[in-house]
CSV table of N, CA and C in Angstrom, one decimal:
chain,number,residue,atom,x,y,z
A,1,UNK,N,145.6,95.1,103.7
A,1,UNK,CA,145.2,96.5,103.6
A,1,UNK,C,145.3,96.8,102.1
A,2,UNK,N,144.4,97.5,101.6
A,2,UNK,CA,144.4,97.9,100.2
A,2,UNK,C,145.4,99.0,100.0
A,3,UNK,N,145.9,98.9,98.8
A,3,UNK,CA,147.0,99.9,98.5
A,3,UNK,C,146.3,101.2,98.0
A,4,UNK,N,147.1,102.3,98.0
A,4,UNK,CA,146.6,103.6,97.7
A,4,UNK,C,146.0,103.6,96.3
A,5,UNK,N,146.5,103.0,95.3
A,5,UNK,CA,146.1,102.9,93.9
A,5,UNK,C,144.6,102.4,93.9
A,6,UNK,N,144.4,101.4,94.6
A,6,UNK,CA,143.0,100.8,94.6
A,6,UNK,C,142.0,101.8,95.3
A,7,UNK,N,142.5,102.4,96.4
A,7,UNK,CA,141.6,103.4,97.0
A,7,UNK,C,141.3,104.6,96.1
A,8,UNK,N,142.3,105.0,95.4
A,8,UNK,CA,142.1,106.1,94.5
A,8,UNK,C,141.1,105.7,93.3
A,9,UNK,N,141.2,104.5,92.9
A,9,UNK,CA,140.4,104.0,91.8
A,9,UNK,C,138.9,104.0,92.4
A,10,UNK,N,138.7,103.5,93.5
A,10,UNK,CA,137.4,103.4,94.1
A,10,UNK,C,136.8,104.8,94.4
A,11,UNK,N,137.6,105.7,94.8
A,11,UNK,CA,137.1,107.1,95.0
A,11,UNK,C,136.7,107.7,93.7
A,12,UNK,N,137.5,107.4,92.6
A,12,UNK,CA,137.1,108.0,91.3
A,12,UNK,C,135.8,107.4,90.8
A,13,UNK,N,135.7,106.1,91.0
A,13,UNK,CA,134.4,105.4,90.6
A,13,UNK,C,133.2,106.0,91.4
A,14,UNK,N,133.4,106.2,92.7
A,14,UNK,CA,132.3,106.8,93.5
A,14,UNK,C,132.0,108.2,93.1
A,15,UNK,N,133.1,109.0,92.7
A,15,UNK,CA,132.8,110.3,92.3
A,15,UNK,C,132.0,110.3,91.0
A,16,UNK,N,132.3,109.4,90.1
A,16,UNK,CA,131.6,109.3,88.8
A,16,UNK,C,130.1,109.0,89.1
A,17,UNK,N,129.9,108.0,89.9
A,17,UNK,CA,128.6,107.6,90.3
A,17,UNK,C,127.7,108.8,90.9
A,18,UNK,N,128.4,109.5,91.8
A,18,UNK,CA,127.8,110.7,92.5
A,18,UNK,C,127.4,111.7,91.4
A,19,UNK,N,128.3,112.0,90.5
A,19,UNK,CA,127.9,112.9,89.4
A,19,UNK,C,126.7,112.5,88.6
A,20,UNK,N,126.7,111.2,88.3
A,20,UNK,CA,125.5,110.6,87.5
A,20,UNK,C,124.3,110.7,88.3
A,21,UNK,N,124.4,110.5,89.7
A,21,UNK,CA,123.2,110.5,90.6
A,21,UNK,C,122.7,112.0,90.6
A,22,UNK,N,123.6,113.0,90.7
A,22,UNK,CA,123.2,114.3,90.7
A,22,UNK,C,122.4,114.7,89.5
A,23,UNK,N,122.7,114.2,88.4
A,23,UNK,CA,122.0,114.5,87.1
A,23,UNK,C,120.6,113.8,87.2
A,24,UNK,N,120.6,112.6,87.7
A,24,UNK,CA,119.4,111.8,87.7
A,24,UNK,C,118.4,112.5,88.8
A,25,UNK,N,118.9,113.0,89.8
A,25,UNK,CA,118.1,113.7,90.9
A,25,UNK,C,117.3,114.8,90.2
A,26,UNK,N,117.9,115.5,89.3
A,26,UNK,CA,117.2,116.7,88.7
A,26,UNK,C,116.0,116.2,87.9
A,27,UNK,N,116.0,114.9,87.5
A,27,UNK,CA,114.8,114.4,86.8
A,27,UNK,C,113.8,113.7,87.6
A,28,UNK,N,114.2,113.3,88.8
A,28,UNK,CA,113.3,112.6,89.7
A,28,UNK,C,112.4,113.6,90.4
A,29,UNK,N,111.1,113.3,90.4
A,29,UNK,CA,110.2,114.3,91.0
A,29,UNK,C,109.4,113.7,92.1
A,30,UNK,N,109.0,114.5,93.2
A,30,UNK,CA,108.1,114.0,94.3
A,30,UNK,C,107.0,115.1,94.3
A,31,UNK,N,105.9,114.7,94.9
A,31,UNK,CA,104.8,115.5,95.1
A,31,UNK,C,104.5,115.7,96.6
A,32,UNK,N,104.3,116.9,97.0
A,32,UNK,CA,103.9,117.2,98.3
A,32,UNK,C,102.4,117.7,98.4
A,33,UNK,N,101.7,117.3,99.4
A,33,UNK,CA,100.2,117.7,99.5
A,33,UNK,C,99.9,118.4,100.8
A,34,UNK,N,98.9,119.2,100.7
A,34,UNK,CA,98.4,119.8,102.0
A,34,UNK,C,96.9,120.1,101.8
A,35,UNK,N,96.2,120.2,102.9
A,35,UNK,CA,94.8,120.6,102.8
A,35,UNK,C,94.0,119.4,102.1
A,36,UNK,N,94.3,118.2,102.4
A,36,UNK,CA,93.6,117.1,101.8
A,36,UNK,C,93.7,117.1,100.3
A,37,UNK,N,95.0,117.4,99.9
A,37,UNK,CA,95.3,117.4,98.5
A,37,UNK,C,94.7,118.6,97.7
A,38,UNK,N,94.2,119.7,98.4
A,38,UNK,CA,93.8,120.9,97.7
A,38,UNK,C,94.9,121.6,97.2
A,39,UNK,N,96.1,121.5,97.7
A,39,UNK,CA,97.3,122.1,97.2
A,39,UNK,C,98.3,120.9,96.9
A,40,UNK,N,98.8,120.9,95.7
A,40,UNK,CA,99.8,119.9,95.3
A,40,UNK,C,101.1,120.6,94.8
A,41,UNK,N,102.2,120.3,95.3
A,41,UNK,CA,103.4,120.9,94.8
A,41,UNK,C,104.3,119.8,94.3
A,42,UNK,N,104.8,119.9,93.1
A,42,UNK,CA,105.8,119.0,92.4
A,42,UNK,C,107.1,119.6,92.5
A,43,UNK,N,108.1,118.8,92.9
A,43,UNK,CA,109.4,119.3,93.1
A,43,UNK,C,110.4,118.2,92.6
A,44,UNK,N,111.6,118.6,92.1
A,44,UNK,CA,112.5,117.6,91.7
A,44,UNK,C,113.3,117.3,93.0
A,45,UNK,N,114.1,116.3,92.9
A,45,UNK,CA,114.9,115.9,94.1
A,45,UNK,C,116.2,116.7,94.4
A,46,UNK,N,116.3,117.8,93.7
A,46,UNK,CA,117.3,118.8,94.0
A,46,UNK,C,116.7,120.0,94.7
A,47,UNK,N,115.4,119.9,95.0
A,47,UNK,CA,114.7,120.9,95.7
A,47,UNK,C,114.1,122.0,94.9
A,48,UNK,N,114.1,121.9,93.6
A,48,UNK,CA,113.6,122.9,92.7
A,48,UNK,C,112.1,122.6,92.4
A,49,UNK,N,111.3,123.6,92.7
A,49,UNK,CA,109.9,123.4,92.5
A,49,UNK,C,109.5,123.5,91.0
A,50,UNK,N,108.7,122.5,90.6
A,50,UNK,CA,108.3,122.4,89.2
A,50,UNK,C,106.9,122.8,88.9
A,51,UNK,N,106.0,122.6,89.8
A,51,UNK,CA,104.6,122.8,89.6
A,51,UNK,C,103.8,123.0,90.9
A,52,UNK,N,102.9,123.9,90.8
A,52,UNK,CA,101.9,124.1,92.0
A,52,UNK,C,100.5,123.9,91.4
A,53,UNK,N,99.7,123.1,92.1
A,53,UNK,CA,98.3,122.9,91.6
A,53,UNK,C,97.4,123.3,92.8
A,54,UNK,N,96.5,124.2,92.5
A,54,UNK,CA,95.6,124.7,93.6
A,54,UNK,C,94.2,124.3,93.2
A,55,UNK,N,93.5,123.7,94.0
A,55,UNK,CA,92.0,123.3,93.8
A,55,UNK,C,91.3,124.7,93.6
A,56,UNK,N,90.6,124.8,92.5
A,56,UNK,CA,89.9,126.1,92.3
A,56,UNK,C,88.8,126.4,93.3
A,57,UNK,N,88.3,125.4,94.0
A,57,UNK,CA,87.3,125.7,95.1
A,57,UNK,C,88.0,126.4,96.3
A,58,UNK,N,89.3,126.4,96.3
A,58,UNK,CA,90.0,126.9,97.5
A,58,UNK,C,90.2,128.4,97.4
A,59,UNK,N,90.2,129.0,96.2
A,59,UNK,CA,90.6,130.4,96.0
A,59,UNK,C,89.4,131.3,96.4
A,60,UNK,N,89.6,132.0,97.5
A,60,UNK,CA,88.6,133.0,98.0
A,60,UNK,C,89.5,134.0,98.7
A,61,UNK,N,89.3,135.3,98.3
A,61,UNK,CA,90.1,136.4,98.8
A,61,UNK,C,90.1,136.5,100.3
A,62,UNK,N,88.9,136.1,100.9
A,62,UNK,CA,88.8,136.2,102.3
A,62,UNK,C,89.7,135.1,103.1
A,63,UNK,N,90.1,134.2,102.3
A,63,UNK,CA,90.9,133.0,102.9
A,63,UNK,C,92.3,132.9,102.4
A,64,UNK,N,92.9,134.0,101.9
A,64,UNK,CA,94.1,134.0,101.3
A,64,UNK,C,95.2,133.6,102.2
A,65,UNK,N,95.1,133.9,103.5
A,65,UNK,CA,96.1,133.5,104.5
A,65,UNK,C,96.1,132.0,104.6
A,66,UNK,N,95.0,131.3,104.5
A,66,UNK,CA,94.9,129.9,104.5
A,66,UNK,C,95.6,129.3,103.3
A,67,UNK,N,95.3,129.9,102.1
A,67,UNK,CA,95.9,129.5,100.9
A,67,UNK,C,97.4,129.5,101.0
A,68,UNK,N,98.0,130.6,101.5
A,68,UNK,CA,99.4,130.8,101.7
A,68,UNK,C,100.0,129.7,102.6
A,69,UNK,N,99.3,129.5,103.7
A,69,UNK,CA,99.8,128.5,104.7
A,69,UNK,C,99.8,127.1,104.0
A,70,UNK,N,98.7,126.8,103.3
A,70,UNK,CA,98.7,125.5,102.6
A,70,UNK,C,99.8,125.3,101.6
A,71,UNK,N,100.1,126.3,100.9
A,71,UNK,CA,101.1,126.2,99.9
A,71,UNK,C,102.5,126.0,100.5
A,72,UNK,N,102.8,126.7,101.7
A,72,UNK,CA,104.0,126.5,102.4
A,72,UNK,C,104.1,125.1,102.9
A,73,UNK,N,103.0,124.6,103.5
A,73,UNK,CA,103.0,123.2,104.0
A,73,UNK,C,103.2,122.2,102.9
A,74,UNK,N,102.6,122.4,101.7
A,74,UNK,CA,102.8,121.5,100.6
A,74,UNK,C,104.3,121.5,100.1
A,75,UNK,N,104.9,122.7,100.1
A,75,UNK,CA,106.3,122.8,99.7
A,75,UNK,C,107.3,122.1,100.7
A,76,UNK,N,106.9,122.3,101.9
A,76,UNK,CA,107.7,121.6,103.0
A,76,UNK,C,107.6,120.0,102.9
A,77,UNK,N,106.4,119.6,102.6
A,77,UNK,CA,106.1,118.2,102.4
A,77,UNK,C,106.9,117.6,101.2
A,78,UNK,N,106.9,118.3,100.1
A,78,UNK,CA,107.6,117.9,98.9
A,78,UNK,C,109.2,118.0,99.2
A,79,UNK,N,109.7,118.9,99.9
A,79,UNK,CA,111.0,119.0,100.2
A,79,UNK,C,111.5,117.8,101.1
A,80,UNK,N,110.7,117.5,102.1
A,80,UNK,CA,111.0,116.4,103.0
A,80,UNK,C,111.1,115.1,102.2
A,81,UNK,N,110.1,114.9,101.3
A,81,UNK,CA,110.2,113.7,100.4
A,81,UNK,C,111.3,113.7,99.5
A,82,UNK,N,111.8,114.8,99.0
A,82,UNK,CA,112.9,114.9,98.1
A,82,UNK,C,114.2,114.5,98.9
A,83,UNK,N,114.3,115.0,100.1
A,83,UNK,CA,115.5,114.7,100.9
A,83,UNK,C,115.6,113.3,101.3
A,84,UNK,N,114.4,112.6,101.5
A,84,UNK,CA,114.3,111.2,101.8
A,84,UNK,C,114.8,110.4,100.6
A,85,UNK,N,114.3,110.9,99.4
A,85,UNK,CA,114.7,110.1,98.2
A,85,UNK,C,116.2,110.2,97.9
A,86,UNK,N,116.8,111.4,98.1
A,86,UNK,CA,118.2,111.6,98.0
A,86,UNK,C,119.0,110.7,98.9
A,87,UNK,N,118.5,110.6,100.2
A,87,UNK,CA,119.2,109.6,101.1
A,87,UNK,C,119.1,108.3,100.6
A,88,UNK,N,118.0,107.8,100.1
A,88,UNK,CA,117.9,106.5,99.5
A,88,UNK,C,118.8,106.3,98.4
A,89,UNK,N,118.9,107.2,97.5
A,89,UNK,CA,119.8,107.0,96.3
A,89,UNK,C,121.3,107.1,96.7
A,90,UNK,N,121.6,107.9,97.7
A,90,UNK,CA,123.0,108.0,98.2
A,90,UNK,C,123.4,106.6,98.8
A,91,UNK,N,122.4,106.0,99.6
A,91,UNK,CA,122.7,104.8,100.3
A,91,UNK,C,123.0,103.6,99.2
A,92,UNK,N,122.3,103.7,98.1
A,92,UNK,CA,122.6,102.8,97.0
A,92,UNK,C,124.0,102.9,96.5
A,93,UNK,N,124.5,104.1,96.3
A,93,UNK,CA,125.9,104.3,95.8
A,93,UNK,C,126.9,104.0,96.8
A,94,UNK,N,126.7,104.5,98.1
A,94,UNK,CA,127.8,104.4,99.0
A,94,UNK,C,127.8,103.0,99.7
A,95,UNK,N,126.8,102.2,99.5
A,95,UNK,CA,126.7,100.9,100.2
A,95,UNK,C,126.4,101.1,101.6
A,96,UNK,N,125.7,102.1,102.0
A,96,UNK,CA,125.4,102.4,103.4
A,96,UNK,C,126.3,103.2,104.2
A,97,UNK,N,127.5,103.5,103.6
A,97,UNK,CA,128.5,104.4,104.3
A,97,UNK,C,127.8,105.7,104.6
A,98,UNK,N,128.0,106.2,105.8
A,98,UNK,CA,127.4,107.5,106.2
A,98,UNK,C,128.5,108.6,105.8
A,99,UNK,N,128.2,109.2,104.7
A,99,UNK,CA,129.1,110.3,104.2
A,99,UNK,C,128.4,111.6,104.3
A,100,UNK,N,129.2,112.7,104.6
A,100,UNK,CA,128.6,114.0,104.8
A,100,UNK,C,128.0,114.5,103.4
């Protein structure tokens, strides 16, 4: 059985790696798409939206409800991809341990 000193050292190393990963996640970006890529949302892996691109052919005041729905779908797509990327990066650090 490992002694407490070794466990504390491992915990500190993991904490440092986690802090570094958090910084890196702010710089990693993912794109979400909807409407056949008529709407593209770019978001970092911390869930902060960075850019929205709307196909100019889509803008029509009579179809504003569709535009709003497509933007929401693209945001949700980007967020799901960001969460998946965070899980991948966490698995690299924790060696597959399932931590909350």
